[in-house]
Amino acid sequence: MEWQLWVIETLRRALVYGTPILLGTLGEIYAERSGILNLGVEGMMILGAFVGFTTAFVTKNPWLGFLAGAFVGGAASLLHGFLSIHLRVIQVVSGLALTLFGLGLTGVLGRGWEGQPLKASIAELSVPGLSRIPVLGPILFTDQNLLVYIGIGLAVLLWWVLFKTSWGITVRSVGEDPRTADALGINVALVRYCCTFIGGLLAGLGGAYLSIVYRPSWTQGMTAGMGWIVIALTIFSLWHPLVAIGGSYAFGSLFYLSFRLQPWVAPELLTIMPYLFTILAPLLLHASRRLRRRMGAPGALGLPYRREEE
Amino acid sequence: MKRVRMRRLKVEKRTNPSAWTVFCISLVSILLAFVVIGFIFLGFGINPLEAYLEIIIETVGNSYGLSQIVWQSIPLLLCGVGLLLAFKTSFWNIGAEGQLLMGATAATWVALFSPLPEPFLIPAAFILGFAGGAVWGLLSTSLRSRFGINEVITTLMMNYIASNIVLYLIHGPWKGETMRGFAYTDQFPESVWLPTIGMSDIHWPTLLLGLFAAVCVFFILNRTRLGYEVKVVGQSPKAARYAGISYFKTIFYVMVISGGLAGLAGAGEVLGVHHMLRHSDQVSLGYGYTAIIVAWLARGNPLIVILTSLLFGAIYVAGDVLQLSFNLPFQIVNVFTGLILFFLISSDTLLKHKLSFRKGE
Amino acid sequence: MKKAVLFALCLVFLLTGAIGLQAQDKLKVGFIYVGPIGDMGWTHAHEVARRIVEDTFPWVETVYQESVPEAKVEGVIDRMVRRERCAVVFTTSFGFWEGTVAAAKKYPDTIFAHCSGFMRAPNLATYMADFYQIYYLNGLMAGALTKSNKVGYVGAFPIPEVKRHINAFTMGVREVNPKAEVHVRWIEAWFDPAKAKEATNSLIDAGCDVFAFTEDSDTVVQVAAENRMPVFGHYSPMYNSAPDYVVSGQLVHWENFYLDFLSKVHAGYYTSKNLENVDYWDLLKEGSVEVGAKFGMPVNPKWKSRLGKTYDLVMERIAQMSDFQMVFDPFTGPIYSRKGAVVVPVGVRANYGHLLSLEYAVKGVVGSWPGEPK
């Protein structure tokens, strides 16, 4: 059937395009849940993209590329972590500085790497059996790359950790009310470092996905504002890993549809669709009272924590 | 806790650093950033002293460089002052870029299509520019007040939407007859071009508006009821409610000013620099985003925005010099900006604390 | 042939250059780019040409600045003339025209040349190397290769330059395969790999099986190759990105213009007084553009047999358009817009002005077309 085909095609593309957004969003959710606002996602992603690409290019091993990309993103996030946790600087500026620094550094170092096609990308795989399920099979289990599954798996895992384990409670309490958490004997700084680092790892991995899987080559500025979409989707998903799956893939679907629908709808109207959706979809959430209560940001988001006696 | 403190330097809180201390520490941190940047120059095989000499000559060393700095700082000043006010209320307006673009769009409409007689055109363009930016900003506040949607999402996404509106206009209804099909509006009639100072590109009416805005916002913050409300709301919305201050009313006025000033910046850019509406990336070189930094670095004082916007103007011009004279890639300017920012904000810690060495007890 | 001319030119100027030219007498030339030099498109091609110029003419010294915003071009020219003492400045984007014209007035002794512009002055020339003939040739091949009769085109901006190319491409497709359609998607960016990728995917899902594009990366080539579909490279030689799937493409030799122009400046033939009518509009016969998957490879040999008789047609057309008289041009009437209007009457060859400002879509183009005349 025609419409079935449309759904399949759209969601297939949404999974591929939405995965780096999902990875970044998951990371930022953790950072923000612990109270650290990191506006450096764009910078960490581009660093991950560059280092991931060069590593995969040199070693001819895409998995090493993912590792290296994630690691560099994590390292960059620790700089932001140090500045905002220990030096207690304005997190907005520190994050923006990280974004500028990442874009700049990769632009400068990446000069000689541009225009070189990466031969060592990961293979697409089909899950035998499952790929024959109608609709879902062709979307999820035919010629998809492993990172898509990793993204969804991570979302579920991170949701479980955040809401079903004691460490998750720790993280949330640090982000909600660090003073009380501290009084309970939680090492606020350590938790925040960990969460910021997770944020950096995942942003870096998302970046590496872009340069290794999504478009296997390196170009300066190739994240093209994806880090900012991540920031918006983090809030959009109410700092909830499972909602992030929906948000990222809905954004991905609309991005794809903005080209697919061009013969029928004016392209100018279509290009604003994903952004309009991100603004207006919370209106629907507004209808649900239960969700409305949870719409607030973590209480201590963006606020440095200082112990009384210091 | 005592045990830890014994091994460290002693850190004392500094309550009110004098303006002079702030200035000195900031300057030292910028100089430190320059030292680090010097190593990057070495990495490129460039003598850092030579590079800095060239930068100094070409930025502050001649009238031409100075005028470029001022020219680039004008939109940053206007956006920065507005953002500073919004941030004071803890309203996270990341949408100065979009507000600037809508201001530019409104001003373009006045310049090209309005039936007004000539002498009213420039004032009308500025007024509508202000209105355009304000309306764009208010959309976010109303979504916040009516539906509780976080302003970071709305302001950020509205930047993209504004950019697409500009694209739609220049490709569609406003496409210039004389532009041979390229996506620009027609050039404005020369009567609506803003006058510039001498041979330079500084469109002084916008600059004056910027300085005036800085003083006004300073006045508002320190001498008016709105300023008091802004401070209370910014510190704690809960406390504001007890004090009988309406959060949303305050945000409303603040965003009228914040968005409006960004809109003025946009009007100034099209009337004074471009003389037409062009691709959104070309109308604003990310001014709305850079202004976030400009505003934060001013540490809550709108008059200091004048300094920080000039600092960024200088960084931009220095970047141009480095590209042309030393063949460095254009992204180098972002590396420098990032480094300078890291050092500047780290110095904040120094400002808030006094350091002194003390042996263990 | 071209190489021989180049060599002769070099020899002449090496000799003249040897006579009494000292280091400080070098002709300093400034290049102003609109994008980063590392992309695979427009700016990169100019940068390649700049390096060739510097290697070829020992009496030339160059400086450049990349990613220059349109509003800042005048400032960059200022610094190039004032500080770097450039005698010649090339501004390589249409959007630079305002600043270039203003600067030409301000510095009457400096020679300027503005790429793809139309405003000239005694010290300001204009130049352009256009691809429409190449796109037509690519279209011929695409028409022969498509099985679904749907050819995909990812376009940057709906401006006359891109529209001209899509029209030429479509005319080529329809000449070989009158039933075929060209499906167009706009991405509203010169460089945006993500948009190019999803636009290509949406074309694949719409049934297209051959691709051409206007975007400054090799994204479309990559996506087409992943789906095992033939594709035509754009601006840079993209053969290496997918040796099995890049059939041909559009290639440029900006150095052709720069060498010619600078040698005439050097010889004193062009001065800051007589450029009012100097306008280069370079096509195949001038040798500034080339059809090919990479330089010297007009058609990827792997695809030659698939093209069959079309291969001979392509070669014939190349010869005709390279001819000094240009005995063939795709924009020759009758041409109908897809709305049914006659846009070029029978027997008439569209002139330069028509080509520069065309807004219509020819028959066979499918998809939205912003700014289409009623």
CSV table of C-alpha atoms in Angstrom, one decimal, chain A residues 6-258:
chain,number,residue,atom,x,y,z
A,6,TRP,CA,5.7,6.2,2.9
A,7,VAL,CA,5.7,5.3,6.6
A,8,ILE,CA,8.5,2.8,6.0
A,9,GLU,CA,10.7,5.1,4.0
A,10,THR,CA,10.2,8.1,6.4
A,11,LEU,CA,10.9,6.1,9.5
A,12,ARG,CA,13.9,4.4,8.0
A,13,ARG,CA,15.5,7.8,7.2
A,14,ALA,CA,14.4,9.1,10.6
A,15,LEU,CA,16.3,6.4,12.3
A,16,VAL,CA,19.5,7.1,10.3
A,17,TYR,CA,19.3,10.9,10.6
A,18,GLY,CA,17.9,11.0,14.2
A,19,THR,CA,20.5,8.7,15.8
A,20,PRO,CA,23.3,11.3,16.3
A,21,ILE,CA,20.6,13.7,17.6
A,22,LEU,CA,19.4,11.0,20.0
A,23,LEU,CA,22.9,10.2,21.2
A,24,GLY,CA,23.7,13.9,21.9
A,25,THR,CA,20.3,14.4,23.6
A,26,LEU,CA,20.8,11.5,25.9
A,27,GLY,CA,24.1,12.8,27.0
A,28,GLU,CA,22.8,16.3,27.5
A,29,ILE,CA,19.9,14.9,29.5
A,30,TYR,CA,22.4,13.4,31.9
A,31,ALA,CA,24.5,16.5,32.2
A,32,GLU,CA,21.4,18.7,32.8
A,33,ARG,CA,19.8,16.2,35.2
A,34,SER,CA,22.9,16.6,37.4
A,35,GLY,CA,22.6,20.4,37.1
A,36,ILE,CA,25.2,21.1,34.5
A,37,LEU,CA,24.1,23.1,31.5
A,38,ASN,CA,26.5,22.4,28.7
A,39,LEU,CA,25.9,24.5,25.7
A,40,GLY,CA,29.1,23.0,24.2
A,41,VAL,CA,27.3,20.1,22.5
A,42,GLU,CA,28.0,21.4,19.0
A,43,GLY,CA,31.7,21.8,19.9
A,44,MET,CA,31.9,18.3,21.4
A,45,MET,CA,30.1,16.8,18.5
A,46,ILE,CA,32.4,18.4,15.9
A,47,LEU,CA,35.5,17.3,17.9
A,48,GLY,CA,34.1,13.8,18.0
A,49,ALA,CA,33.4,13.9,14.3
A,50,PHE,CA,36.9,15.0,13.4
A,51,VAL,CA,38.8,12.7,15.7
A,52,GLY,CA,36.5,9.8,14.9
A,53,PHE,CA,37.0,10.3,11.3
A,54,THR,CA,40.8,10.7,11.4
A,55,THR,CA,41.1,7.7,13.7
A,56,ALA,CA,38.9,5.5,11.5
A,57,PHE,CA,40.8,6.8,8.4
A,58,VAL,CA,44.2,6.0,9.8
A,59,THR,CA,43.5,2.7,11.5
A,60,LYS,CA,40.9,1.6,8.9
A,61,ASN,CA,38.8,0.6,11.9
A,62,PRO,CA,35.5,2.4,12.3
A,63,TRP,CA,35.0,1.1,15.9
A,64,LEU,CA,38.3,2.6,17.0
A,65,GLY,CA,36.9,5.8,15.4
A,66,PHE,CA,33.8,5.7,17.5
A,67,LEU,CA,35.8,5.1,20.6
A,68,ALA,CA,38.2,7.9,19.9
A,69,GLY,CA,35.4,10.3,18.9
A,70,ALA,CA,33.5,9.5,22.1
A,71,PHE,CA,36.6,9.9,24.2
A,72,VAL,CA,37.5,13.3,22.8
A,73,GLY,CA,34.0,14.5,23.3
A,74,GLY,CA,34.2,13.3,26.9
A,75,ALA,CA,37.6,15.0,27.4
A,76,ALA,CA,36.3,18.2,26.1
A,77,SER,CA,33.3,18.0,28.4
A,78,LEU,CA,35.6,17.6,31.4
A,79,LEU,CA,37.1,21.0,30.6
A,80,HIS,CA,33.5,22.4,30.8
A,81,GLY,CA,33.1,20.3,33.9
A,82,PHE,CA,36.2,21.7,35.6
A,83,LEU,CA,35.2,25.3,34.8
A,84,SER,CA,31.7,25.0,36.0
A,85,ILE,CA,32.1,22.6,38.9
A,86,HIS,CA,35.4,23.7,40.4
A,87,LEU,CA,35.8,27.3,39.2
A,88,ARG,CA,32.0,27.8,39.2
A,89,VAL,CA,32.0,30.0,36.1
A,90,ILE,CA,29.0,31.1,34.2
A,91,GLN,CA,28.1,27.8,32.5
A,92,VAL,CA,26.5,29.5,29.5
A,93,VAL,CA,29.7,31.2,28.5
A,94,SER,CA,31.8,28.2,29.2
A,95,GLY,CA,29.6,26.1,27.0
A,96,LEU,CA,29.6,28.6,24.2
A,97,ALA,CA,33.3,28.9,24.5
A,98,LEU,CA,33.6,25.2,24.1
A,99,THR,CA,31.4,25.3,21.0
A,100,LEU,CA,33.5,28.0,19.4
A,101,PHE,CA,36.8,26.3,20.4
A,102,GLY,CA,35.7,22.9,19.0
A,103,LEU,CA,34.5,24.4,15.7
A,104,GLY,CA,37.6,26.5,15.4
A,105,LEU,CA,40.2,23.8,16.4
A,106,THR,CA,38.7,21.2,14.1
A,107,GLY,CA,38.4,23.7,11.3
A,108,VAL,CA,42.1,24.5,11.6
A,109,LEU,CA,43.4,21.0,12.2
A,110,GLY,CA,41.1,19.4,9.7
A,111,ARG,CA,42.4,21.3,6.7
A,112,GLY,CA,44.3,18.5,5.0
A,113,TRP,CA,41.6,15.9,5.7
A,114,GLU,CA,38.8,17.4,3.7
A,115,GLY,CA,37.6,15.7,0.6
A,116,GLN,CA,39.0,12.3,1.5
A,117,PRO,CA,36.4,9.6,1.3
A,118,LEU,CA,36.4,7.2,4.2
A,119,LYS,CA,36.5,3.6,3.0
A,120,ALA,CA,36.3,2.0,6.4
A,121,SER,CA,32.6,2.6,7.3
A,122,ILE,CA,30.5,0.0,9.1
A,123,ALA,CA,28.4,-2.4,7.2
A,124,GLU,CA,24.7,-2.3,7.2
A,125,LEU,CA,23.0,-5.3,8.6
A,126,SER,CA,19.7,-7.0,8.4
A,127,VAL,CA,18.3,-9.2,11.2
A,128,PRO,CA,17.2,-12.5,9.6
A,129,GLY,CA,13.7,-13.4,10.5
A,130,LEU,CA,12.8,-10.1,12.1
A,131,SER,CA,13.2,-8.3,8.9
A,132,ARG,CA,10.2,-10.1,7.6
A,133,ILE,CA,7.8,-8.5,10.1
A,134,PRO,CA,5.5,-6.2,8.1
A,135,VAL,CA,6.2,-2.5,8.4
A,136,LEU,CA,8.5,-2.8,11.4
A,137,GLY,CA,10.8,-5.2,9.6
A,138,PRO,CA,11.8,-3.0,6.8
A,139,ILE,CA,12.1,0.0,9.1
A,140,LEU,CA,14.1,-1.4,11.9
A,141,PHE,CA,15.7,-4.7,10.7
A,142,THR,CA,16.6,-4.3,7.1
A,143,ASP,CA,20.0,-2.7,6.1
A,144,GLN,CA,20.2,-0.6,9.3
A,145,ASN,CA,23.5,0.2,10.9
A,146,LEU,CA,24.4,-1.1,14.4
A,147,LEU,CA,24.6,2.4,15.9
A,148,VAL,CA,20.9,2.8,15.5
A,149,TYR,CA,20.3,-0.1,17.8
A,150,ILE,CA,23.0,1.1,20.1
A,151,GLY,CA,21.2,4.5,20.3
A,152,ILE,CA,17.9,3.0,21.2
A,153,GLY,CA,19.5,0.5,23.6
A,154,LEU,CA,21.4,3.3,25.3
A,155,ALA,CA,18.2,5.3,25.7
A,156,VAL,CA,16.5,2.4,27.4
A,157,LEU,CA,19.5,1.7,29.6
A,158,LEU,CA,19.9,5.3,30.6
A,159,TRP,CA,16.2,5.6,31.4
A,160,TRP,CA,16.5,2.5,33.6
A,161,VAL,CA,19.6,3.9,35.3
A,162,LEU,CA,18.1,7.3,35.8
A,163,PHE,CA,14.7,6.2,37.1
A,164,LYS,CA,15.1,2.7,38.5
A,165,THR,CA,18.5,2.6,40.2
A,166,SER,CA,19.8,4.3,43.3
A,167,TRP,CA,22.5,6.0,41.3
A,168,GLY,CA,19.8,7.6,39.1
A,169,ILE,CA,18.1,9.0,42.2
A,170,THR,CA,21.5,10.3,43.3
A,171,VAL,CA,21.9,12.1,39.9
A,172,ARG,CA,18.5,13.6,40.0
A,173,SER,CA,18.8,14.8,43.6
A,174,VAL,CA,22.1,16.4,42.8
A,175,GLY,CA,20.5,18.3,39.9
A,176,GLU,CA,17.3,19.1,41.9
A,177,ASP,CA,18.8,20.2,45.2
A,178,PRO,CA,22.6,19.8,45.6
A,179,ARG,CA,22.5,21.1,49.2
A,180,THR,CA,20.3,18.3,50.5
A,181,ALA,CA,22.2,15.8,48.4
A,182,ASP,CA,25.4,17.0,50.0
A,183,ALA,CA,23.9,16.7,53.4
A,184,LEU,CA,23.1,13.1,52.7
A,185,GLY,CA,26.7,12.5,52.0
A,186,ILE,CA,26.6,12.5,48.2
A,187,ASN,CA,29.7,13.8,46.5
A,188,VAL,CA,28.1,16.4,44.4
A,189,ALA,CA,31.2,17.3,42.4
A,190,LEU,CA,31.9,13.7,41.5
A,191,VAL,CA,28.4,13.0,40.3
A,192,ARG,CA,28.4,16.1,38.2
A,193,TYR,CA,31.7,15.3,36.7
A,194,CYS,CA,30.4,11.8,35.8
A,195,CYS,CA,27.3,13.1,34.2
A,196,THR,CA,29.1,15.8,32.3
A,197,PHE,CA,31.5,13.2,31.1
A,198,ILE,CA,28.6,10.9,29.9
A,199,GLY,CA,27.2,13.9,28.1
A,200,GLY,CA,30.6,14.5,26.4
A,201,LEU,CA,31.0,10.8,25.5
A,202,LEU,CA,27.7,10.6,23.8
A,203,ALA,CA,28.0,13.9,22.0
A,204,GLY,CA,31.4,12.8,20.7
A,205,LEU,CA,29.9,9.4,19.7
A,206,GLY,CA,27.1,11.3,17.9
A,207,GLY,CA,29.7,13.4,16.1
A,208,ALA,CA,31.7,10.3,15.1
A,209,TYR,CA,28.5,8.7,13.8
A,210,LEU,CA,28.1,11.7,11.5
A,211,SER,CA,31.6,11.5,10.0
A,212,ILE,CA,31.9,7.7,9.9
A,213,VAL,CA,28.4,6.4,9.2
A,214,TYR,CA,26.1,9.1,8.1
A,215,ARG,CA,28.4,10.8,5.7
A,216,PRO,CA,31.8,9.0,5.7
A,217,SER,CA,34.1,12.0,5.2
A,218,TRP,CA,35.2,15.0,7.0
A,219,THR,CA,34.3,18.6,6.4
A,220,GLN,CA,34.8,21.5,8.8
A,221,GLY,CA,31.5,22.6,10.4
A,222,MET,CA,29.8,19.4,9.3
A,223,THR,CA,27.6,19.2,12.4
A,224,ALA,CA,25.8,22.2,10.9
A,225,GLY,CA,24.0,23.2,14.1
A,226,MET,CA,22.9,19.7,15.2
A,227,GLY,CA,24.3,20.5,18.7
A,228,TRP,CA,21.7,23.2,19.0
A,229,ILE,CA,18.9,20.9,18.0
A,230,VAL,CA,20.2,18.6,20.8
A,231,ILE,CA,19.9,21.4,23.3
A,232,ALA,CA,16.3,22.1,22.2
A,233,LEU,CA,15.3,18.4,22.2
A,234,THR,CA,16.7,17.9,25.7
A,235,ILE,CA,14.2,20.3,27.0
A,236,PHE,CA,11.6,19.1,24.6
A,237,SER,CA,11.9,15.6,26.0
A,238,LEU,CA,11.5,16.9,29.5
A,239,TRP,CA,14.9,15.5,30.4
A,240,HIS,CA,13.5,12.0,29.9
A,241,PRO,CA,15.6,9.4,27.9
A,242,LEU,CA,12.5,7.6,26.5
A,243,VAL,CA,10.8,10.8,25.3
A,244,ALA,CA,14.1,11.7,23.7
A,245,ILE,CA,13.7,8.7,21.4
A,246,GLY,CA,10.4,10.0,20.2
A,247,GLY,CA,11.7,13.6,19.9
A,248,SER,CA,14.8,12.8,17.9
A,249,TYR,CA,13.1,10.5,15.5
A,250,ALA,CA,10.1,12.8,15.0
A,251,PHE,CA,12.6,15.5,14.2
A,252,GLY,CA,14.4,13.2,11.8
A,253,SER,CA,11.1,12.2,10.1
A,254,LEU,CA,10.2,15.8,9.5
A,255,PHE,CA,13.6,16.6,8.3
A,256,TYR,CA,13.3,13.8,5.7
A,257,LEU,CA,9.7,14.8,4.8
A,258,SER,CA,10.7,18.4,4.2
